[in-house]
């Protein structure tokens, strides 16, 4: 059985279900999807799609940091949007935070996300 390490960041929201913020396994970090929850209050930061994306990326950054990593280690992301019409705004903010790295990415429109969020992002990062 492979060695699994649970990664926990107090600077990211606590899981809202039976899952971990991230798991390190086989030289990779598998980060659970983050929605725009404020880690201090647990409230959804959703006054605009820009605010949501900023909070989601801050949450991911905190989880990566807890594992000693940054966005430069990210090799794959998946973005879930409740409206594909938000794609241009999300893409612009995403690019500003992840540049110059360009991980592989999928973006899909979904009918709903937890707590009424408009965006959720998950990622995989290399640990080596």
XYZ file of N, CA and C in Angstrom:
384
model
N 0.854 -1.183 0.000
C 0.000 0.000 0.000
C 0.898 1.244 0.000
N 0.585 2.228 -0.849
C 1.412 3.436 -0.911
C 1.284 4.273 0.358
N 2.312 5.066 0.604
C 2.274 5.982 1.734
C 1.477 7.214 1.335
N 0.494 7.549 2.140
C -0.337 8.718 1.906
C -0.144 9.695 3.055
N -0.021 10.971 2.720
C 0.114 12.003 3.743
C -1.008 13.013 3.559
N -1.763 13.224 4.618
C -2.822 14.224 4.591
C -2.211 15.596 4.827
N -2.573 16.549 3.986
C -2.101 17.931 4.119
C -3.255 18.777 4.637
N -2.960 19.552 5.675
C -3.975 20.411 6.292
C -3.405 21.813 6.432
N -4.170 22.795 5.978
C -3.793 24.192 6.145
C -4.862 24.913 6.951
N -4.444 25.597 7.996
C -5.385 26.412 8.757
C -5.724 27.697 8.010
N -4.979 27.985 6.923
C -5.215 29.180 6.125
C -6.135 28.920 4.935
N -6.708 27.735 4.892
C -7.707 27.368 3.890
C -8.933 26.848 4.641
N -10.096 26.905 4.013
C -11.303 26.443 4.706
C -11.221 24.968 5.097
N -11.760 24.670 6.233
C -11.864 23.270 6.658
C -12.803 22.549 5.691
N -12.572 21.272 5.434
C -13.470 20.522 4.552
C -14.906 20.568 5.062
N -15.856 20.628 4.118
C -17.269 20.659 4.492
C -17.906 19.277 4.341
N -17.060 18.264 4.233
C -17.528 16.891 4.107
C -16.414 15.941 4.493
N -16.615 14.645 4.252
C -15.623 13.636 4.630
C -14.493 13.502 3.601
N -13.643 14.516 3.536
C -12.507 14.503 2.624
C -11.391 15.351 3.207
N -10.213 15.280 2.607
C -9.054 16.057 3.049
C -8.837 17.226 2.099
N -8.185 18.277 2.596
C -7.839 19.395 1.716
C -6.917 18.918 0.606
N -5.974 18.040 0.958
C -5.049 17.484 -0.033
C -4.421 16.211 0.514
N -3.983 15.382 -0.425
C -3.274 14.148 -0.100
C -2.001 14.102 -0.944
N -0.854 13.864 -0.266
C 0.412 13.666 -0.975
C 0.581 12.164 -1.160
N 0.812 11.765 -2.422
C 0.987 10.341 -2.735
C 1.824 10.217 -3.999
N 2.826 9.335 -3.974
C 3.597 9.029 -5.157
C 4.244 10.220 -5.839
N 4.712 11.184 -5.069
C 5.373 12.343 -5.653
C 4.435 13.420 -6.157
N 3.145 13.265 -5.891
C 2.158 14.253 -6.314
C 1.309 14.708 -5.134
N 0.773 15.897 -5.253
C -0.190 16.407 -4.287
C -1.522 16.541 -5.005
N -2.534 15.865 -4.494
C -3.873 15.900 -5.057
C -4.732 16.800 -4.175
N -5.070 17.974 -4.694
C -5.828 18.967 -3.923
C -7.313 18.851 -4.228
N -8.108 18.766 -3.173
C -9.556 18.763 -3.340
C -10.006 20.095 -3.912
N -11.165 20.083 -4.528
C -11.713 21.317 -5.079
C -11.943 22.351 -3.989
N -11.620 23.581 -4.322
C -11.845 24.699 -3.406
C -12.947 25.588 -3.974
N -13.858 25.976 -3.103
C -14.860 26.977 -3.441
C -14.496 28.244 -2.666
N -15.151 29.359 -2.931
C -14.737 30.629 -2.334
C -15.172 30.840 -0.879
N -14.816 29.898 -0.030
C -15.110 30.054 1.399
C -13.976 30.812 2.070
N -14.331 31.775 2.897
C -13.346 32.491 3.699
C -12.886 31.541 4.799
N -11.585 31.267 4.907
C -11.124 30.290 5.894
C -11.347 30.730 7.338
N -11.473 32.015 7.592
C -11.672 32.500 8.963
C -13.127 32.436 9.392
N -14.041 32.789 8.472
C -15.452 32.864 8.837
C -16.269 31.669 8.361
N -15.780 30.989 7.338
C -16.551 29.902 6.736
C -17.640 30.405 5.801
N -17.709 31.737 5.618
C -18.723 32.329 4.744
C -18.260 32.296 3.298
N -19.230 32.264 2.397
C -18.949 32.298 0.969
C -18.653 33.737 0.551
N -17.501 33.962 -0.068
C -17.155 35.273 -0.629
C -17.644 35.282 -2.066
N -18.848 35.813 -2.273
C -19.448 35.684 -3.592
C -20.141 36.951 -4.091
N -19.615 38.113 -3.745
C -20.246 39.337 -4.245
C -20.026 39.509 -5.740
N -18.993 38.865 -6.287
C -18.730 38.911 -7.729
C -17.945 37.668 -8.116
N -17.948 37.360 -9.403
C -17.165 36.216 -9.871
C -15.681 36.487 -9.648
N -15.263 37.741 -9.773
C -13.862 38.092 -9.524
C -13.461 37.778 -8.084
N -14.332 38.137 -7.135
C -14.059 37.845 -5.723
C -14.009 36.334 -5.492
N -14.923 35.612 -6.107
C -14.946 34.162 -5.932
C -13.648 33.526 -6.422
N -13.215 33.878 -7.620
C -11.997 33.284 -8.175
C -10.793 33.643 -7.318
N -10.712 34.904 -6.873
C -9.609 35.318 -6.011
C -9.546 34.511 -4.730
N -10.708 34.278 -4.101
C -10.740 33.503 -2.857
C -10.382 32.047 -3.114
N -10.900 31.479 -4.197
C -10.578 30.087 -4.535
C -9.074 29.918 -4.717
N -8.454 30.822 -5.474
C -7.012 30.718 -5.717
C -6.210 30.970 -4.444
N -6.677 31.844 -3.565
C -6.010 32.048 -2.270
C -6.095 30.774 -1.435
N -7.242 30.104 -1.462
C -7.404 28.853 -0.714
C -6.474 27.764 -1.254
N -6.390 27.654 -2.576
C -5.490 26.668 -3.176
C -4.048 26.988 -2.818
N -3.679 28.255 -2.897
C -2.320 28.677 -2.552
C -1.970 28.275 -1.119
N -2.922 28.427 -0.195
C -2.690 28.066 1.208
C -2.476 26.558 1.369
N -3.232 25.762 0.648
C -3.070 24.307 0.717
C -1.719 23.904 0.123
N -1.380 24.486 -1.020
C -0.076 24.201 -1.619
C 1.049 24.581 -0.659
N 0.951 25.751 -0.032
C 1.986 26.225 0.892
C 2.151 25.267 2.076
N 1.038 24.702 2.545
C 1.112 23.752 3.659
C 1.922 22.518 3.279
N 2.007 22.242 1.982
C 2.798 21.112 1.492
C 4.179 21.562 1.016
N 4.501 22.856 1.215
C 5.791 23.379 0.773
C 5.857 23.628 -0.726
N 4.707 23.866 -1.350
C 4.633 24.041 -2.795
C 4.019 25.393 -3.155
N 4.097 25.727 -4.444
C 3.493 26.946 -4.979
C 2.746 26.591 -6.259
N 2.138 27.601 -6.877
C 1.454 27.374 -8.152
C 2.414 26.864 -9.226
N 3.707 27.136 -9.099
C 4.679 26.660 -10.083
C 4.781 25.137 -10.103
N 4.344 24.474 -9.037
C 4.377 23.013 -8.964
C 3.128 22.360 -9.570
N 2.114 23.160 -9.872
C 0.840 22.628 -10.361
C 0.993 22.133 -11.801
N 0.549 20.893 -12.030
C 0.643 20.309 -13.368
C -0.718 20.125 -14.034
N -1.812 20.166 -13.254
C -3.153 19.955 -13.808
C -4.180 20.644 -12.933
N -5.111 21.345 -13.568
C -6.239 21.917 -12.836
C -7.535 21.532 -13.531
N -8.592 21.533 -12.761
C -9.940 21.402 -13.303
C -10.765 22.531 -12.712
N -11.413 23.286 -13.590
C -12.251 24.402 -13.180
C -13.701 24.018 -13.445
N -14.534 24.184 -12.434
C -15.966 23.933 -12.552
C -16.677 25.274 -12.452
N -17.504 25.599 -13.438
C -18.251 26.859 -13.462
C -19.745 26.583 -13.572
N -20.543 27.347 -12.861
C -21.994 27.201 -13.018
C -22.487 27.951 -14.245
N -21.652 28.832 -14.799
C -21.971 29.497 -16.068
C -20.701 29.628 -16.892
N -20.680 28.996 -18.038
C -19.512 29.084 -18.917
C -19.316 30.525 -19.392
N -20.323 31.361 -19.255
C -20.195 32.774 -19.611
C -19.181 33.490 -18.725
N -18.890 32.931 -17.555
C -17.888 33.515 -16.656
C -16.461 33.142 -17.069
N -16.325 32.283 -18.081
C -15.004 31.789 -18.467
C -13.985 32.888 -18.757
N -14.305 33.926 -19.531
C -13.283 34.945 -19.820
C -12.728 35.625 -18.562
N -13.592 35.945 -17.615
C -13.149 36.592 -16.371
C -12.313 35.625 -15.550
N -12.798 34.409 -15.401
C -12.077 33.390 -14.632
C -10.716 33.132 -15.276
N -10.680 33.009 -16.576
C -9.444 32.736 -17.294
C -8.423 33.849 -17.078
N -8.866 35.090 -17.106
C -7.967 36.229 -16.918
C -7.339 36.228 -15.525
N -8.146 36.016 -14.508
C -7.642 36.003 -13.129
C -6.743 34.785 -12.915
N -7.166 33.656 -13.421
C -6.384 32.414 -13.339
C -4.998 32.633 -13.942
N -4.959 33.221 -15.135
C -3.682 33.443 -15.814
C -2.782 34.381 -15.006
N -3.363 35.399 -14.398
C -2.545 36.344 -13.630
C -1.925 35.698 -12.398
N -2.586 34.712 -11.822
C -2.073 34.043 -10.622
C -1.137 32.880 -10.935
N -1.378 32.185 -12.051
C -0.572 31.002 -12.364
C 0.564 31.264 -13.339
N 0.591 32.451 -13.957
C 1.676 32.762 -14.904
C 2.990 32.766 -14.148
N 4.070 32.326 -14.738
C 4.199 31.914 -16.129
C 3.916 30.433 -16.369
N 3.635 29.671 -15.301
C 3.370 28.241 -15.514
C 2.037 28.084 -16.252
N 1.947 27.073 -17.028
C 0.728 26.800 -17.785
C 0.377 25.321 -17.632
N -0.206 24.972 -16.473
C -0.556 23.560 -16.271
C -1.642 23.117 -17.249
N -1.711 21.826 -17.461
C -2.827 21.272 -18.224
C -4.112 21.633 -17.484
N -5.203 21.790 -18.231
C -6.426 22.262 -17.576
C -7.658 21.776 -18.317
N -8.694 21.537 -17.553
C -10.029 21.287 -18.084
C -10.960 22.296 -17.439
N -11.933 22.760 -18.192
C -12.957 23.659 -17.653
C -14.309 23.116 -18.088
N -15.194 22.939 -17.118
C -16.512 22.393 -17.426
C -17.598 23.219 -16.757
N -18.742 23.276 -17.422
C -19.911 23.921 -16.831
C -20.714 22.850 -16.097
N -21.132 23.191 -14.876
C -21.922 22.276 -14.050
C -23.208 22.966 -13.628
N -24.199 22.207 -13.229
C -25.477 22.819 -12.871
C -25.438 23.500 -11.504
N -24.701 22.921 -10.556
C -24.631 23.491 -9.206
C -23.298 23.138 -8.574
N -22.895 23.980 -7.603
C -21.707 23.721 -6.784
C -22.092 23.866 -5.325
N -21.309 23.291 -4.410
C -21.636 23.385 -2.990
C -21.822 24.831 -2.524
N -22.796 25.021 -1.645
C -23.084 26.297 -0.990
C -23.442 27.424 -1.957
N -23.777 27.075 -3.201
C -24.171 28.087 -4.171
C -23.008 28.821 -4.828
N -21.804 28.273 -4.717
C -20.635 28.886 -5.358
C -20.809 28.871 -6.874
N -20.131 29.808 -7.535
C -20.146 29.861 -8.997
C -18.914 29.195 -9.607
N -17.864 29.007 -8.783
C -16.625 28.431 -9.294
C -16.006 27.515 -8.244
N -15.423 26.427 -8.721
C -14.637 25.512 -7.890
C -13.430 25.105 -8.728
N -12.270 25.039 -8.090
C -11.060 24.621 -8.796
C -10.348 23.565 -7.960
N -9.921 22.491 -8.638
C -9.088 21.472 -8.010
C -7.791 21.391 -8.789
N -6.749 20.843 -8.152
C -5.476 20.755 -8.873
C -4.656 19.565 -8.405
N -3.662 19.246 -9.243
C -2.637 18.241 -8.940
C -1.296 18.927 -9.100
N -0.427 18.740 -8.130
C 0.912 19.357 -8.168
C 1.978 18.296 -7.998
N 3.145 18.560 -8.585
C 4.301 17.678 -8.401
C 5.037 18.081 -7.134
N 5.422 17.096 -6.350
C 6.128 17.370 -5.098
C 7.632 17.330 -5.252
N 8.145 16.763 -6.312
C 9.588 16.615 -6.494
C 10.183 17.784 -7.246
